[in-house]
CSV table of C-alpha atoms in Angstrom, one decimal:
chain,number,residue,atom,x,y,z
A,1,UNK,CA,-34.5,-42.6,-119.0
A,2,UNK,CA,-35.6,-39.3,-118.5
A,3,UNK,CA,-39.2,-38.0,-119.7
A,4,UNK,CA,-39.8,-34.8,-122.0
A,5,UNK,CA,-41.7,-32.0,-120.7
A,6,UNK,CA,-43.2,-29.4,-123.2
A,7,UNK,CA,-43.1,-26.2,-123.0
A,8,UNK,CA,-39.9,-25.6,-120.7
A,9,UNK,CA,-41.7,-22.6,-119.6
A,10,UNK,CA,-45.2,-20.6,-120.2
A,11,UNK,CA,-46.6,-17.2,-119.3
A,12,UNK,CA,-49.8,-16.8,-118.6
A,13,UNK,CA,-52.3,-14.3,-117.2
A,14,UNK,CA,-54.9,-15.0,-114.8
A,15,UNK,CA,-57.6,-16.9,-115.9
A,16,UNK,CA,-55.9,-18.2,-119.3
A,17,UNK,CA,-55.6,-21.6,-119.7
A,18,UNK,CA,-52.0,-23.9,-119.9
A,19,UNK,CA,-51.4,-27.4,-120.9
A,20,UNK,CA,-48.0,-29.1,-120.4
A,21,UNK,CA,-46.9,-32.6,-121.5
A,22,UNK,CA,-44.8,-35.0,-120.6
A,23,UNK,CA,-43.7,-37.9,-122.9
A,24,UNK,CA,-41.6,-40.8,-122.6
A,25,UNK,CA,-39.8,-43.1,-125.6
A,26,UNK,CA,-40.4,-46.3,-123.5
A,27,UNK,CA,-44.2,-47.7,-122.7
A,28,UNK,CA,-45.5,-45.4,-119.4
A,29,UNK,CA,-47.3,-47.7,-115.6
A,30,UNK,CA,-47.8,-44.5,-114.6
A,31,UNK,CA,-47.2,-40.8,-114.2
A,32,UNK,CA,-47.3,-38.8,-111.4
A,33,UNK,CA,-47.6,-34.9,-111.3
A,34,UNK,CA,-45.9,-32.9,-108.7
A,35,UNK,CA,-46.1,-28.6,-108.3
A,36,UNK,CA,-42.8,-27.0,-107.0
A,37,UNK,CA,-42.9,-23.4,-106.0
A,38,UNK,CA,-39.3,-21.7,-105.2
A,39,UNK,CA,-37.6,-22.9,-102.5
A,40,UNK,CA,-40.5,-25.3,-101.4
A,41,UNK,CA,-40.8,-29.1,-101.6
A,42,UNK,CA,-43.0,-31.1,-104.6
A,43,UNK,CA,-46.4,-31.2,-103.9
A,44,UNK,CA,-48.5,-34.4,-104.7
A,45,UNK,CA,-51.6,-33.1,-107.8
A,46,UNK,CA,-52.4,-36.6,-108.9
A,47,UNK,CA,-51.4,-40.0,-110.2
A,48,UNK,CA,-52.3,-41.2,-113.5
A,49,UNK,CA,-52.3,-45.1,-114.4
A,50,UNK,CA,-51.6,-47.1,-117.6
A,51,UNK,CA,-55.6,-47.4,-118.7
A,52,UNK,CA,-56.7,-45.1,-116.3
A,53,UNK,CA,-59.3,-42.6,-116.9
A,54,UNK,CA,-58.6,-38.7,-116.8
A,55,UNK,CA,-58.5,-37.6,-113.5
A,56,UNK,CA,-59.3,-34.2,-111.9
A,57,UNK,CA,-58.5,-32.0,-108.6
A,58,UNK,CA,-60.2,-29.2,-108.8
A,59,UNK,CA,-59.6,-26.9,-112.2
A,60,UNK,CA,-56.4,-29.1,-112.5
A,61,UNK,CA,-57.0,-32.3,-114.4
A,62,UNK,CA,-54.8,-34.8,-116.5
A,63,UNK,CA,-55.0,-37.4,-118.8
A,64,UNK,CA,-52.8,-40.7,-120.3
A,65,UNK,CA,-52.4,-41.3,-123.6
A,66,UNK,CA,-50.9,-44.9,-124.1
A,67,UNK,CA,-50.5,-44.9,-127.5
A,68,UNK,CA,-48.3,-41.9,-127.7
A,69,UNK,CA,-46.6,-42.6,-124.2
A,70,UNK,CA,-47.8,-39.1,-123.1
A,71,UNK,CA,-49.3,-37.7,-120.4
A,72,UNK,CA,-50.6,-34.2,-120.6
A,73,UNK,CA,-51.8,-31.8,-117.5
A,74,UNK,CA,-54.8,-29.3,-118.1
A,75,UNK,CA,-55.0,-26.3,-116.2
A,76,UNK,CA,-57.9,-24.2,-116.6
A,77,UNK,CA,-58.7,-20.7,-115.6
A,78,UNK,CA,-55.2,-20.4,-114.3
A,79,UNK,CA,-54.8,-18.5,-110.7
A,80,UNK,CA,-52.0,-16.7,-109.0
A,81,UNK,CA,-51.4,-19.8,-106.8
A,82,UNK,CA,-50.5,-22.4,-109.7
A,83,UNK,CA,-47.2,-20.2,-110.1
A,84,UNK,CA,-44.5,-22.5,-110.0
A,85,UNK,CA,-42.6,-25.8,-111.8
A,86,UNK,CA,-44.9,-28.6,-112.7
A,87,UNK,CA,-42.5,-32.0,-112.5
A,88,UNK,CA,-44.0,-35.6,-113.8
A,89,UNK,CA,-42.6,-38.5,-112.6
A,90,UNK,CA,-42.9,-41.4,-114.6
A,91,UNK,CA,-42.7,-45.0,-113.5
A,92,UNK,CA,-42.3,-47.7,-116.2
A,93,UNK,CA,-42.6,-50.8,-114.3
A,94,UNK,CA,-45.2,-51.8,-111.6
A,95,UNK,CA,-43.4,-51.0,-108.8
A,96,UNK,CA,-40.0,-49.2,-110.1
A,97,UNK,CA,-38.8,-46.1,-108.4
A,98,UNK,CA,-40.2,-43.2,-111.0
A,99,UNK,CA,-37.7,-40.7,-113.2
A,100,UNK,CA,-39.0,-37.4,-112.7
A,101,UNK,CA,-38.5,-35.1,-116.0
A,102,UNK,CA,-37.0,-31.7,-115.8
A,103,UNK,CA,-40.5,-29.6,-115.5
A,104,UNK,CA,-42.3,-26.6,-116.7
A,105,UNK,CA,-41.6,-23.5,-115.5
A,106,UNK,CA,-45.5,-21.9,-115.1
A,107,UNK,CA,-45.6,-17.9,-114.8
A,108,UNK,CA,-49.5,-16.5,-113.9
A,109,UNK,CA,-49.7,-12.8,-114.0
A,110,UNK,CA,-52.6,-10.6,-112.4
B,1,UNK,CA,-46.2,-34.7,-87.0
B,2,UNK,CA,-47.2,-32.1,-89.5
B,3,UNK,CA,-45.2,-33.4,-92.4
B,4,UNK,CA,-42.0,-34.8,-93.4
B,5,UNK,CA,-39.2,-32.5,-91.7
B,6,UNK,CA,-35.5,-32.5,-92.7
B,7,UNK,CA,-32.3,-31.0,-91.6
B,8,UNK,CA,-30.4,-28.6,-91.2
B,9,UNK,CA,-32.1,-26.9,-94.2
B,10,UNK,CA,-28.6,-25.5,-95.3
B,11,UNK,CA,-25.6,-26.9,-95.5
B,12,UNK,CA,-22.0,-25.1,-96.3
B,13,UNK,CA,-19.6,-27.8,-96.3
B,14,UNK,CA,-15.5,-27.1,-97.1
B,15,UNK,CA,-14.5,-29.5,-100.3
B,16,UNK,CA,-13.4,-32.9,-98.8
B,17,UNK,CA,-15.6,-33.2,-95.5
B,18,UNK,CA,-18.0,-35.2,-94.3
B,19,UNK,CA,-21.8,-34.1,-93.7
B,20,UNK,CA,-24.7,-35.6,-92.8
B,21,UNK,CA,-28.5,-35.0,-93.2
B,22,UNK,CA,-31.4,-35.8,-91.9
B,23,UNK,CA,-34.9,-36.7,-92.6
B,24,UNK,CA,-38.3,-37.2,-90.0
B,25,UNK,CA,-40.6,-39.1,-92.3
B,26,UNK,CA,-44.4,-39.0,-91.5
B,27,UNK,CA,-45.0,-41.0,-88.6
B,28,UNK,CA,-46.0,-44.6,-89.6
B,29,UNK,CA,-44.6,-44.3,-93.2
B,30,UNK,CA,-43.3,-47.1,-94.5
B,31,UNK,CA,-41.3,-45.8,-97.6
B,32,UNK,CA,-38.9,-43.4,-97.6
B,33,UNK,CA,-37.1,-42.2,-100.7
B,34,UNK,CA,-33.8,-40.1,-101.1
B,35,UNK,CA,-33.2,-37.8,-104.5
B,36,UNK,CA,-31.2,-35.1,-105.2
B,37,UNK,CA,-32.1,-31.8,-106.9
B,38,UNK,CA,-29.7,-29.9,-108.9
B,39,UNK,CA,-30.8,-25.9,-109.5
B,40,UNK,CA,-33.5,-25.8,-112.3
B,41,UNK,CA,-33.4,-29.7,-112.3
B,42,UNK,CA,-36.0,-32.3,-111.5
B,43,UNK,CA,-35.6,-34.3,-108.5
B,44,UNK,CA,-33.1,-37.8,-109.0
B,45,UNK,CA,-33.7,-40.5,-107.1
B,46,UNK,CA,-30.5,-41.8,-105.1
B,47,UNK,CA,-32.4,-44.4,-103.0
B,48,UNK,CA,-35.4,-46.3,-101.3
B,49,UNK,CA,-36.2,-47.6,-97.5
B,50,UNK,CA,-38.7,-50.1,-97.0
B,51,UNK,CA,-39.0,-49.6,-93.2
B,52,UNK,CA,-35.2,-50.1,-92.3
B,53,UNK,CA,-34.4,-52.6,-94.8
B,54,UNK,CA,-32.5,-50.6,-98.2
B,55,UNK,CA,-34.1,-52.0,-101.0
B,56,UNK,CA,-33.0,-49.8,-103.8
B,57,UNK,CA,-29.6,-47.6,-103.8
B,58,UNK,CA,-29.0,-47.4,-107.6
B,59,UNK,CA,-29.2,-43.9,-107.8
B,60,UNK,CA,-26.4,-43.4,-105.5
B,61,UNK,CA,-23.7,-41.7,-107.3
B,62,UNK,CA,-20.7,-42.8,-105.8
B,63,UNK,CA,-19.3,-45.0,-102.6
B,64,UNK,CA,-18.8,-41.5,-100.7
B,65,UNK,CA,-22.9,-41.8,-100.6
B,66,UNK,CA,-24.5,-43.4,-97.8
B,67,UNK,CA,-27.7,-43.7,-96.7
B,68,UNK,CA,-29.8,-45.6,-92.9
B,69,UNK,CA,-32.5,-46.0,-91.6
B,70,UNK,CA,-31.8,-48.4,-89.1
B,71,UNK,CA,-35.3,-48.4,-86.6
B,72,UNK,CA,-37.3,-47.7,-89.8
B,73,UNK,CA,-38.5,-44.2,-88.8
B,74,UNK,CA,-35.8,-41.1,-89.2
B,75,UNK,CA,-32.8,-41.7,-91.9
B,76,UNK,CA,-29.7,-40.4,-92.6
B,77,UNK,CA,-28.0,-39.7,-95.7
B,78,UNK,CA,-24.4,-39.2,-95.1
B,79,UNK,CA,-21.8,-37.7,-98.4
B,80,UNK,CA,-18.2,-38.5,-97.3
B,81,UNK,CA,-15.3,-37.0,-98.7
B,82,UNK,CA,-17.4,-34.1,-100.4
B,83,UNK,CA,-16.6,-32.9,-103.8
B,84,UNK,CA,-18.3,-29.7,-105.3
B,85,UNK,CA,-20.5,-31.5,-107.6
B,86,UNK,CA,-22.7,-32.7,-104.7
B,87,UNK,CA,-23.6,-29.2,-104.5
B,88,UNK,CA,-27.6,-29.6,-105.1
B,89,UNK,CA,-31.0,-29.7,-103.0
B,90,UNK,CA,-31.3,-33.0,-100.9
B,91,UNK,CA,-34.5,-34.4,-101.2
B,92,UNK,CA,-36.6,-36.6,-98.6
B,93,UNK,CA,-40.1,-38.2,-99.3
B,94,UNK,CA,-42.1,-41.0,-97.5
B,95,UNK,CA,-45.1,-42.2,-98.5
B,96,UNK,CA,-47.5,-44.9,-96.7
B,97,UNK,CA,-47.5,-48.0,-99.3
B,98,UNK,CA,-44.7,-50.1,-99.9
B,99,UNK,CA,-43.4,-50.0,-103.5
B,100,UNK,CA,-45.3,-52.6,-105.7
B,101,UNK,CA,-48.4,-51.9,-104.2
B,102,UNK,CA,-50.8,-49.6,-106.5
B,103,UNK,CA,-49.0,-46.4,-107.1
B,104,UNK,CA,-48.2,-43.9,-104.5
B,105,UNK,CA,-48.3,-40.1,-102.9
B,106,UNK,CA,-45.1,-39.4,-102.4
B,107,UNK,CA,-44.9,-36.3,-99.3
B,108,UNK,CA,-41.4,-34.6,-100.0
B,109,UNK,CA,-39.8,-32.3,-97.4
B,110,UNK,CA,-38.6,-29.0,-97.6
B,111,UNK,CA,-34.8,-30.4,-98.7
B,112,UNK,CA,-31.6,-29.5,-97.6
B,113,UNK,CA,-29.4,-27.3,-99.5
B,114,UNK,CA,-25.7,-28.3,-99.5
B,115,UNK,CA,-23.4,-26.0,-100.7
B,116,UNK,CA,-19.9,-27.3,-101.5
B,117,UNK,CA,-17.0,-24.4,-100.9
């Protein structure tokens, strides 16, 4: 079952902050966060875990909410180089291959 | 090796032939994961290597999917018979643990894009 991402898409300009969400109907193991630029391959940002604390890479962090089966990523004064689609990937068993959702289109403007 | 390398990166196949595709995991990777990306889509998995041994193929769509990896290292994801819906961006990643271990970094390649004429 496919995850929900929120917004679909977002605009911003540099230095403006952007959070994107990503929910899921059935209880979450784990998320994973992946950035796609165009025509590129996923890159690894980080990998959140059921009871895990917030995590952080640089002005990129995230954080797990188990109640609400959401996971939400924080980016904070945005640059030109986090342009691109932000997937998670959601795993709902210990050890089950993860559903990615259908990302977040994220625009930063000079 | 620098990362994990597929080809060719494009693919124009004629409706009805067969292709194949191939992925160069990170050396000394043990998983490798298949999943196809359809244009403004996220990535869907189609299958799972543990070292040679196929462990997961659920996400394979059809019997004209196929998928190797028979030393464990470099893998092979054939389409027979191709039909115009396999049109989409081919997906490789490995990663170092084996699947029930804590979770994992996934390392995706670049993807092969197979266009169906």
């Amino acid at each position: 079952q496919q995850p929900v991402q929120s917004p679909q898409a977002v605009i911003l300009r540099e230095g403006e902050d952007a959070v994107i969400n990503c929910s899921s109907s059935k209880a979450l193991y784990s998320v994973h966060w992946y950035r796609q630029k165009h025509g590129e391959a996923p890159v690894f940002l980080m990998i959140l875990l059921k009871g895990g604390e917030q995590k952080g890479h640089e002005k990129i962090s995230a954080s797990f909410n188990e109640k609400k089966q959401q996971s939400s990523l924080y980016l904070t004064a945005s640059q030109l180089s986090y342009s691109g689609t932000y997937f998670c990937g959601t795993e709902y068993h210990y050890g089950q291959n993860f559903v990615f959702g259908p990302g977040t289109r994220l625009s930063v403007l000079p | 090796g620098a990362g994990v390398s597929q080809s060719p990166r494009y693919k124009v196949a004629k409706r009805g032939q067969d292709v194949a595709l191939r992925c160069d995991p990170i050396s000394g990777h043990v998983s490798l994961f298949w999943y196809q990306q359809a244009l403004g889509q996220g990535p869907e998995f189609l299958t799972y290597f543990q070292n040679e041994a196929q462990l997961d193929k659920s996400g394979l769509p059809s019997d004209r999917f196929f998928a190797e990896r028979p030393e464990g290292s470099v893998s092979t994801l054939k389409i027979q018979r191709t039909q115009q819906e396999d049109s989409a961006v081919y997906l490789c990643a490995s990663s170092t643990e084996r699947q029930g271990a804590p979770p994992y970094e996934q390392y995706f390649g670049p993807g092969t894009r197979l266009t169906v004429t």
